[in-house]
Short mmCIF file of C-alpha atoms in Angstrom, two decimals:
data_model
loop_
_atom_site.label_atom_id
_atom_site.label_comp_id
_atom_site.label_asym_id
_atom_site.label_seq_id
_atom_site.Cartn_x
_atom_site.Cartn_y
_atom_site.Cartn_z
CA MET A 210 -0.17 -107.56 89.29
CA THR A 211 2.54 -107.47 91.98
CA SER A 212 2.04 -108.88 95.38
CA PRO A 213 3.41 -107.23 98.66
CA ALA A 214 6.61 -109.28 99.68
CA GLY A 215 9.51 -111.42 97.40
CA LEU A 216 11.55 -109.58 95.63
CA GLY A 217 9.89 -107.39 93.20
CA ILE A 218 12.30 -107.60 90.07
CA LEU A 219 14.52 -109.49 89.94
CA VAL A 220 17.60 -108.85 87.20
CA GLY A 221 20.19 -110.65 86.05
CA ILE A 222 23.47 -109.75 86.24
CA ASP A 223 26.90 -110.25 84.67
CA GLY A 224 28.52 -106.57 83.92
CA SER A 225 27.49 -108.08 79.75
CA PRO A 226 25.77 -104.75 77.66
CA GLU A 227 22.38 -106.24 77.70
CA SER A 228 22.89 -107.01 80.96
CA HIS A 229 22.80 -103.20 81.68
CA ALA A 230 20.27 -101.86 79.74
CA ALA A 231 18.37 -104.69 81.33
CA VAL A 232 19.35 -102.88 84.86
CA ARG A 233 17.97 -99.80 83.08
CA TRP A 234 14.59 -100.49 81.69
CA ALA A 235 14.06 -103.33 85.34
CA ALA A 236 14.72 -99.65 87.14
CA ASP A 237 12.07 -97.79 85.44
CA GLU A 238 9.89 -100.63 85.73
CA ALA A 239 10.00 -100.34 89.68
CA VAL A 240 9.19 -97.63 90.20
CA LEU A 241 6.22 -97.39 88.41
CA ARG A 242 6.17 -100.48 89.67
CA HIS A 243 6.49 -98.95 93.69
CA ARG A 244 8.69 -101.99 94.49
CA PRO A 245 12.40 -102.47 94.41
CA VAL A 246 14.87 -103.69 92.84
CA THR A 247 16.89 -107.62 93.21
CA LEU A 248 20.07 -107.87 91.33
CA MET A 249 21.54 -110.66 91.39
CA HIS A 250 24.71 -112.33 90.45
CA VAL A 251 26.24 -115.88 90.30
CA VAL A 252 28.88 -117.39 90.81
CA SER A 253 28.89 -120.33 88.39
CA PRO A 254 30.75 -122.94 90.74
CA ILE A 255 34.36 -124.25 89.62
CA ILE A 256 34.38 -127.08 86.89
CA ALA A 257 35.37 -130.18 89.25
CA SER A 258 37.92 -131.37 86.48
CA TRP A 259 40.61 -128.95 87.40
CA SER A 260 43.07 -130.27 90.31
CA ILE A 261 45.39 -127.68 91.05
CA GLU A 262 44.90 -126.71 93.90
CA ALA A 263 46.41 -122.72 93.84
CA VAL A 264 44.99 -122.49 90.64
CA LEU A 265 41.76 -123.29 91.68
CA SER A 266 41.79 -121.10 95.12
CA ASP A 267 42.98 -118.32 92.75
CA TYR A 268 39.96 -118.53 90.24
CA GLN A 269 37.98 -117.81 93.29
CA VAL A 270 39.79 -115.38 94.71
CA TRP A 271 38.92 -113.50 90.91
CA GLN A 272 35.14 -115.04 90.75
CA GLU A 273 34.82 -113.30 93.87
CA ASP A 274 36.93 -110.59 93.27
CA HIS A 275 34.82 -110.20 89.17
CA ALA A 276 31.50 -110.08 91.61
CA ASP A 277 32.41 -107.65 93.44
CA ASN A 278 33.11 -105.00 90.39
CA VAL A 279 29.99 -106.63 88.25
CA ILE A 280 27.75 -105.02 91.09
CA ALA A 281 29.33 -102.44 91.65
CA ARG A 282 29.18 -101.12 88.10
CA THR A 283 25.76 -102.91 87.97
CA LEU A 284 25.13 -100.55 90.64
CA ASP A 285 26.29 -97.03 88.56
CA THR A 286 24.20 -98.15 85.74
CA LEU A 287 21.11 -97.87 87.56
CA ARG A 288 21.57 -94.88 90.34
CA THR A 289 21.96 -92.85 86.52
CA ALA A 290 19.26 -94.64 84.39
CA VAL A 291 16.63 -93.13 87.47
CA PRO A 292 18.36 -90.81 89.74
CA GLY A 293 15.32 -88.51 90.61
CA SER A 294 13.94 -91.50 92.59
CA PRO A 295 15.86 -93.68 92.43
CA PRO A 296 13.69 -97.83 93.68
CA ASP A 297 14.48 -99.77 96.55
CA VAL A 298 17.52 -101.77 95.72
CA ARG A 299 18.66 -104.88 97.27
CA VAL A 300 21.72 -107.59 95.72
CA GLU A 301 22.34 -111.21 96.09
CA ARG A 302 24.64 -113.07 95.44
CA ARG A 303 24.80 -116.69 95.03
CA HIS A 304 27.27 -120.22 93.60
CA GLY A 305 25.42 -122.08 91.76
CA GLY A 306 24.81 -122.68 88.25
CA PRO A 307 23.19 -119.62 86.35
CA VAL A 308 19.28 -121.08 84.66
CA ALA A 309 19.50 -122.75 88.47
CA GLU A 310 19.03 -120.27 90.96
CA LEU A 311 18.21 -117.18 88.79
CA THR A 312 15.32 -120.06 87.91
CA ALA A 313 14.82 -121.02 91.69
CA ALA A 314 14.52 -117.40 92.94
CA SER A 315 12.20 -116.18 89.97
CA ALA A 316 9.27 -118.16 91.60
CA ASP A 317 9.34 -115.73 94.03
CA ALA A 318 9.25 -112.39 91.93
CA ASP A 319 6.74 -110.45 89.96
CA LEU A 320 9.34 -110.77 87.04
CA ILE A 321 12.13 -111.43 86.32
CA VAL A 322 14.26 -109.18 83.63
CA LEU A 323 17.36 -110.11 81.97
CA GLY A 324 19.69 -109.30 78.73
CA SER A 325 18.99 -111.43 76.03
CA ARG A 326 22.75 -112.51 75.57
CA GLY A 327 25.16 -112.35 78.13
CA LEU A 328 29.12 -112.86 78.03
CA GLY A 329 30.54 -116.57 77.88
CA PRO A 330 31.04 -118.87 75.07
CA VAL A 331 27.47 -118.62 74.17
CA GLY A 332 27.15 -114.98 74.19
CA ALA A 333 27.42 -114.45 71.02
CA ALA A 334 24.03 -116.46 70.50
CA VAL A 335 20.87 -114.79 68.96
CA LEU A 336 19.96 -115.47 72.39
CA GLY A 337 22.07 -116.27 74.94
CA SER A 338 21.83 -120.29 77.00
CA VAL A 339 20.68 -118.12 80.26
CA SER A 340 17.68 -116.26 78.77
CA ARG A 341 16.58 -118.98 76.97
CA ALA A 342 15.77 -121.67 79.22
CA LEU A 343 14.53 -118.92 81.36
CA LEU A 344 11.54 -118.09 78.60
CA HIS A 345 10.84 -122.66 79.43
CA HIS A 346 11.04 -122.06 83.16
CA ALA A 347 10.69 -119.00 84.87
CA GLY A 348 8.41 -119.12 87.54
CA CYS A 349 6.97 -115.69 86.94
CA PRO A 350 7.41 -113.70 83.36
CA VAL A 351 10.19 -113.27 81.60
CA VAL A 352 11.87 -109.41 79.68
CA LEU A 353 14.59 -109.30 77.53
CA VAL A 354 16.60 -106.19 76.95
CA ARG A 355 18.83 -105.66 73.93
CA GLU A 356 20.94 -103.09 74.48
CA GLY A 357 20.11 -100.31 71.90
CA VAL A 358 16.10 -101.19 72.13
CA VAL A 359 15.42 -98.90 74.97
CA ARG A 360 15.57 -95.10 73.68
CA SER A 361 15.06 -91.83 75.45
CA THR A 362 11.57 -91.01 72.40
CA ASP A 363 9.83 -94.57 73.42
CA ARG A 364 8.16 -93.24 76.50
CA GLY A 365 5.21 -92.09 73.87
CA LEU A 366 4.82 -95.00 72.39
CA PRO A 367 2.42 -98.49 72.15
CA VAL A 368 2.27 -101.13 74.27
CA VAL A 369 2.36 -103.92 71.67
CA LEU A 370 0.55 -107.73 72.50
CA GLY A 371 0.10 -110.22 70.05
CA ILE A 372 -2.93 -111.70 71.53
CA ASP A 373 -4.67 -115.44 69.43
CA GLY A 374 -6.96 -116.23 72.25
CA SER A 375 -4.82 -119.64 73.67
CA PRO A 376 -4.49 -119.39 77.51
CA ALA A 377 -0.88 -118.12 76.97
CA SER A 378 -3.02 -115.39 74.91
CA GLU A 379 -4.78 -114.67 78.35
CA ALA A 380 -2.30 -113.59 80.65
CA ALA A 381 -0.22 -112.23 77.75
CA THR A 382 -3.23 -109.72 77.33
CA ALA A 383 -3.66 -109.10 81.62
CA PHE A 384 0.21 -107.97 81.55
CA ALA A 385 0.24 -106.44 78.38
CA PHE A 386 -3.40 -104.17 79.78
CA ASP A 387 -1.76 -103.81 82.82
CA GLU A 388 1.95 -102.41 81.59
CA ALA A 389 -0.29 -99.46 78.86
CA SER A 390 -1.58 -98.34 81.91
CA ARG A 391 0.57 -98.06 84.19
CA ARG A 392 2.97 -96.56 81.61
CA GLY A 393 0.58 -93.74 80.35
CA VAL A 394 0.41 -94.98 76.39
CA ASP A 395 -1.58 -96.94 74.11
CA LEU A 396 -2.09 -100.74 73.12
CA VAL A 397 -1.70 -102.17 70.00
CA ALA A 398 -3.57 -105.31 69.84
CA LEU A 399 -2.26 -107.11 66.89
CA HIS A 400 -4.52 -110.43 66.33
CA ALA A 401 -3.09 -113.33 62.63
CA TRP A 402 -5.93 -116.09 61.86
CA SER A 403 -3.71 -117.06 59.93
CA ASP A 404 0.06 -118.94 61.40
CA VAL A 405 1.88 -118.79 58.39
CA ALA A 406 1.84 -116.57 55.30
CA VAL A 407 -1.36 -116.38 53.21
CA PHE A 408 -1.53 -115.65 49.30
CA PRO A 409 -4.69 -114.67 48.17
CA PHE A 410 -6.61 -117.46 46.53
CA LEU A 411 -9.23 -117.34 43.73
CA GLY A 412 -12.12 -116.46 44.45
CA MET A 413 -10.98 -115.76 48.83
CA ASP A 414 -13.10 -112.87 50.35
CA TRP A 415 -10.14 -111.46 52.69
CA HIS A 416 -12.46 -108.75 53.68
CA GLN A 417 -14.55 -111.97 55.53
CA PHE A 418 -11.37 -112.85 57.05
CA GLU A 419 -11.09 -109.56 57.98
CA GLU A 420 -13.87 -109.23 59.73
CA GLN A 421 -14.11 -111.93 61.37
CA GLY A 422 -10.54 -111.46 62.43
CA HIS A 423 -12.11 -108.08 64.62
CA GLU A 424 -15.09 -109.99 65.87
CA VAL A 425 -12.11 -112.65 67.21
CA LEU A 426 -10.15 -109.75 68.63
CA ALA A 427 -13.00 -107.30 70.40
CA GLU A 428 -14.25 -110.12 72.32
CA ARG A 429 -10.80 -111.12 73.79
CA LEU A 430 -10.78 -107.88 74.51
CA ALA A 431 -13.62 -106.37 75.44
CA GLY A 432 -13.14 -107.36 79.25
CA TRP A 433 -10.56 -105.39 79.24
CA GLN A 434 -11.50 -102.83 77.96
CA GLU A 435 -13.59 -102.93 80.73
CA ARG A 436 -11.37 -102.81 83.47
CA TYR A 437 -9.00 -100.62 81.34
CA PRO A 438 -11.08 -97.59 80.24
CA ASP A 439 -8.27 -95.50 80.09
CA VAL A 440 -6.64 -97.63 78.03
CA THR A 441 -6.76 -97.03 74.09
CA ILE A 442 -6.54 -99.54 71.94
CA ARG A 443 -5.43 -100.08 68.50
CA ARG A 444 -6.25 -102.72 66.53
CA ARG A 445 -4.50 -104.83 64.38
CA VAL A 446 -6.25 -108.13 62.55
CA VAL A 447 -3.29 -109.29 60.16
CA CYS A 448 -3.26 -112.31 57.57
CA ASP A 449 0.65 -113.43 57.59
CA LYS A 450 3.53 -114.90 60.71
CA PRO A 451 2.13 -113.16 63.40
CA ALA A 452 5.94 -112.42 64.66
CA ARG A 453 6.57 -110.99 61.43
CA TRP A 454 4.11 -108.23 62.11
CA LEU A 455 5.44 -107.89 66.30
CA ILE A 456 8.76 -107.64 64.94
CA ASP A 457 7.35 -104.88 62.57
CA GLU A 458 5.50 -103.15 64.99
CA SER A 459 8.23 -103.29 67.57
CA ASN A 460 10.04 -100.41 65.14
CA GLN A 461 7.95 -98.41 66.70
CA SER A 462 6.69 -100.29 69.82
CA GLN A 463 7.96 -99.36 74.18
CA LEU A 464 8.01 -102.94 75.03
CA VAL A 465 6.06 -106.28 72.83
CA VAL A 466 4.30 -108.89 75.05
CA VAL A 467 3.16 -112.34 74.19
CA GLY A 468 2.71 -115.42 74.84
CA SER A 469 4.74 -118.49 76.16
CA ARG A 470 3.03 -120.90 73.80
CA GLY A 471 -0.13 -120.89 71.54
CA ARG A 472 -2.79 -122.15 68.97
CA GLY A 473 -1.46 -125.04 66.23
CA GLY A 474 1.15 -127.68 65.88
CA ILE A 475 2.98 -126.09 68.50
CA SER A 476 1.01 -126.26 71.40
CA GLY A 477 2.48 -128.04 73.24
CA MET A 478 6.35 -126.70 73.12
CA LEU A 479 6.52 -125.02 75.74
CA LEU A 480 8.11 -122.26 73.60
CA GLY A 481 5.80 -121.30 70.74
CA SER A 482 7.90 -120.24 67.32
CA VAL A 483 6.15 -117.44 67.80
CA SER A 484 8.15 -116.50 71.06
CA THR A 485 10.87 -116.94 69.98
CA SER A 486 10.80 -114.53 66.98
CA VAL A 487 9.60 -111.89 68.65
CA ALA A 488 12.19 -112.40 71.58
CA GLU A 489 15.11 -113.18 68.58
CA SER A 490 14.50 -110.20 66.14
CA ALA A 491 12.35 -107.86 67.53
CA ARG A 492 13.60 -103.37 68.77
CA ALA A 493 11.81 -103.46 71.87
CA PRO A 494 12.07 -105.67 74.88
CA VAL A 495 10.29 -108.04 74.68
CA ALA A 496 7.97 -109.89 78.02
CA VAL A 497 7.50 -113.53 76.87
CA ILE A 498 4.36 -114.54 79.07
CA ARG A 499 4.24 -118.31 79.89
CA ALA A 500 -0.21 -119.28 80.93
#
């Protein structure tokens, strides 16, 4: 799943609580993968309409001082997260648009880890503008981490996978098995045979649909189970909106893995409604995998 070169685990940092949560998760992941961590702080360009030279000069100095402070505090967070065997750490400071810089860097990374929200005027949004944009455009898997969702009791909890058989779902399956194997935990594979809430109709044989769902799930997982015999699979088949069940399962998991777009009418979107809902509301870190 990883390449021998490149940036390893790339983390976008801005000093926000979510950013520090992302760094702690990334540090553990780097140890599992035996990969370096690259911390990247992007100094945004000054607005061109500002014309007072002295103000601009002072602001540039403040930006660089602020960047120094963010990087120093982030390094402290990373060292505290894995005090015994910290990964190799690289620090990059770039000047430009955060989305453009992080997107370009992601092409040379194993995965990119971001806080689900950041600082700035959109920081209070459910998904920050930078994290939302990277879900659409990153050149590698994206992991979003919310403050408070990584708990010390999580280590024995399973990895949860949403699977529907689409190309994005297949890529997510590969990622989820690899993560479960590295962490030595079970994999909960959830398949929903309907993308909308379904209520029993007169004469509707739910058991027939349930059996078909298990057959689909078994077929999709068979090859991966052979490749990862150390991973115990727990299968879940539901007749309801998959996002609702994935969010519910996230309360008892250490990572939720979804594809970036799936079957049905939303398949042409760069980010499907299921992955959006899970990324916004899950109570565990969420990995979004593009096909």
